[in-house]
Amino acid sequence: MYTPEQRPSDLVRDDLPEVDLGTAAPTSNLPSEDDIVEAMKDVVDPELMVNVVDLGLLYGVQIDDEGNVTLDMTLTSPTCPLTDKIEYDTKYVLDNLANSVTVNWVWLPPWGLEMITDDGREQLRSVGYNI
């Protein structure tokens, strides 16, 4: 308890225990591949209205030690006019997860309908595609 001459803050210890920062366990703020894939489900192909993961457009994810992410992605067609939109949306959804994002557009193997997940097929049916 404190006396009327003291304030509660007078009872607080001002000296803190020493901490050896050299032996502290390193903390990792790096995203996992699962984190990246889950975030990429928010990137929707503007023509088909299905996310790029369920369409099978995301081929690979690489994360370096500094949190820079490189994605191997493809499109349903090499002449897709919406490449910039998909790349912009990708960088937007990964902004809080990755230090930087690079999209590596690849064409092999070529994309095909067999790459669409069951969820993707259901999403396509819900917007009127017969697949």
CSV table of C-alpha atoms in Angstrom, one decimal:
chain,number,residue,atom,x,y,z
A,1,MET,CA,0.0,0.0,0.0
A,2,TYR,CA,1.1,3.5,-0.4
A,3,THR,CA,1.0,6.5,1.9
A,4,PRO,CA,-0.8,9.7,1.1
A,5,GLU,CA,2.5,11.3,0.2
A,6,GLN,CA,3.2,8.7,-2.4
A,7,ARG,CA,1.5,8.1,-5.7
A,8,PRO,CA,0.8,4.7,-7.1
A,9,SER,CA,3.4,5.3,-9.8
A,10,ASP,CA,6.0,5.7,-7.2
A,11,LEU,CA,5.7,2.1,-6.4
A,12,VAL,CA,6.5,1.0,-9.9
A,13,ARG,CA,10.1,-0.4,-10.4
A,14,ASP,CA,11.9,1.7,-12.9
A,15,ASP,CA,14.7,-0.9,-13.5
A,16,LEU,CA,13.9,-3.6,-15.9
A,17,PRO,CA,15.6,-7.0,-16.0
A,18,GLU,CA,18.4,-7.3,-18.6
A,19,VAL,CA,17.6,-9.3,-21.7
A,20,ASP,CA,20.3,-10.9,-23.8
A,21,LEU,CA,19.1,-10.2,-27.3
A,22,GLY,CA,21.8,-12.4,-28.8
A,23,THR,CA,20.2,-15.5,-27.5
A,24,ALA,CA,16.6,-14.6,-28.1
A,25,ALA,CA,14.7,-16.9,-30.4
A,26,PRO,CA,14.3,-15.3,-33.8
A,27,THR,CA,10.8,-14.5,-34.8
A,28,SER,CA,9.7,-15.1,-38.4
A,29,ASN,CA,7.2,-12.9,-40.1
A,30,LEU,CA,7.5,-14.7,-43.4
A,31,PRO,CA,4.3,-15.9,-44.9
A,32,SER,CA,3.9,-19.6,-45.6
A,33,GLU,CA,3.0,-21.0,-49.0
A,34,ASP,CA,-0.5,-21.8,-47.6
A,35,ASP,CA,-0.9,-18.1,-46.5
A,36,ILE,CA,-0.1,-17.0,-50.1
A,37,VAL,CA,-2.4,-19.5,-51.7
A,38,GLU,CA,-5.2,-18.6,-49.4
A,39,ALA,CA,-4.8,-14.9,-50.1
A,40,MET,CA,-4.7,-15.6,-53.9
A,41,LYS,CA,-8.2,-17.0,-53.6
A,42,ASP,CA,-9.2,-13.3,-53.4
A,43,VAL,CA,-7.9,-12.7,-57.0
A,44,VAL,CA,-10.8,-13.3,-59.4
A,45,ASP,CA,-10.5,-13.8,-63.1
A,46,PRO,CA,-12.6,-10.8,-64.3
A,47,GLU,CA,-14.0,-12.8,-67.3
A,48,LEU,CA,-14.8,-16.1,-65.6
A,49,MET,CA,-15.6,-14.7,-62.1
A,50,VAL,CA,-13.7,-17.6,-60.4
A,51,ASN,CA,-10.5,-17.1,-58.3
A,52,VAL,CA,-7.2,-17.9,-59.9
A,53,VAL,CA,-6.4,-20.7,-57.5
A,54,ASP,CA,-9.5,-22.7,-58.3
A,55,LEU,CA,-9.1,-22.0,-62.0
A,56,GLY,CA,-5.7,-23.7,-61.7
A,57,LEU,CA,-3.8,-20.5,-62.9
A,58,LEU,CA,-1.4,-20.5,-59.9
A,59,TYR,CA,1.4,-23.0,-60.8
A,60,GLY,CA,4.0,-22.2,-58.0
A,61,VAL,CA,4.9,-20.1,-55.1
A,62,GLN,CA,8.5,-19.2,-54.0
A,63,ILE,CA,9.2,-17.2,-50.8
A,64,ASP,CA,12.8,-16.1,-50.1
A,65,ASP,CA,14.3,-15.3,-46.7
A,66,GLU,CA,13.4,-11.7,-46.9
A,67,GLY,CA,9.7,-12.3,-47.6
A,68,ASN,CA,9.8,-11.6,-51.3
A,69,VAL,CA,7.3,-13.7,-53.2
A,70,THR,CA,7.6,-15.0,-56.8
A,71,LEU,CA,4.5,-16.6,-58.3
A,72,ASP,CA,4.5,-18.8,-61.4
A,73,MET,CA,1.1,-18.1,-63.0
A,74,THR,CA,-0.5,-18.7,-66.3
A,75,LEU,CA,-3.7,-17.5,-68.0
A,76,THR,CA,-6.5,-19.3,-69.8
A,77,SER,CA,-5.1,-17.7,-73.0
A,78,PRO,CA,-1.7,-16.1,-73.8
A,79,THR,CA,-3.7,-13.3,-75.5
A,80,CYS,CA,-5.7,-12.5,-72.4
A,81,PRO,CA,-6.3,-8.7,-72.3
A,82,LEU,CA,-6.7,-8.7,-68.5
A,83,THR,CA,-3.1,-9.7,-67.5
A,84,ASP,CA,-2.5,-6.3,-65.9
A,85,LYS,CA,-5.7,-6.5,-63.8
A,86,ILE,CA,-4.8,-9.9,-62.5
A,87,GLU,CA,-1.3,-8.8,-61.7
A,88,TYR,CA,-2.5,-5.7,-59.9
A,89,ASP,CA,-5.0,-7.6,-57.9
A,90,THR,CA,-2.3,-10.2,-57.0
A,91,LYS,CA,0.0,-7.5,-55.7
A,92,TYR,CA,-2.9,-5.9,-53.8
A,93,VAL,CA,-4.0,-9.0,-51.9
A,94,LEU,CA,-0.4,-9.9,-51.0
A,95,ASP,CA,0.6,-6.4,-49.9
A,96,ASN,CA,0.4,-7.2,-46.2
A,97,LEU,CA,1.9,-10.6,-46.5
A,98,ALA,CA,4.9,-10.2,-48.8
A,99,ASN,CA,7.8,-7.7,-48.9
A,100,SER,CA,7.5,-7.7,-52.7
A,101,VAL,CA,5.6,-9.7,-55.3
A,102,THR,CA,6.8,-10.8,-58.7
A,103,VAL,CA,4.5,-12.6,-61.1
A,104,ASN,CA,6.3,-14.9,-63.5
A,105,TRP,CA,3.9,-15.6,-66.4
A,106,VAL,CA,4.5,-19.1,-67.7
A,107,TRP,CA,2.9,-21.0,-70.6
A,108,LEU,CA,4.1,-24.5,-70.0
A,109,PRO,CA,2.4,-26.6,-69.2
A,110,PRO,CA,-0.5,-25.0,-71.1
A,111,TRP,CA,-3.6,-24.3,-69.0
A,112,GLY,CA,-6.5,-26.7,-69.6
A,113,LEU,CA,-9.9,-27.4,-68.2
A,114,GLU,CA,-8.5,-30.3,-66.2
A,115,MET,CA,-6.7,-27.8,-64.0
A,116,ILE,CA,-9.9,-26.4,-62.6
A,117,THR,CA,-10.6,-27.6,-59.1
A,118,ASP,CA,-13.9,-29.1,-58.0
A,119,ASP,CA,-14.7,-25.8,-56.2
A,120,GLY,CA,-13.8,-23.9,-59.4
A,121,ARG,CA,-16.1,-26.1,-61.5
A,122,GLU,CA,-18.9,-25.4,-59.0
A,123,GLN,CA,-18.2,-21.6,-59.2
A,124,LEU,CA,-18.3,-21.7,-63.0
A,125,ARG,CA,-21.6,-23.6,-62.9
A,126,SER,CA,-23.1,-21.0,-60.5
A,127,VAL,CA,-22.4,-18.2,-63.1
A,128,GLY,CA,-23.8,-20.2,-66.0
A,129,TYR,CA,-21.0,-22.2,-67.5
A,130,ASN,CA,-21.7,-25.8,-68.3
A,131,ILE,CA,-18.5,-27.6,-67.2
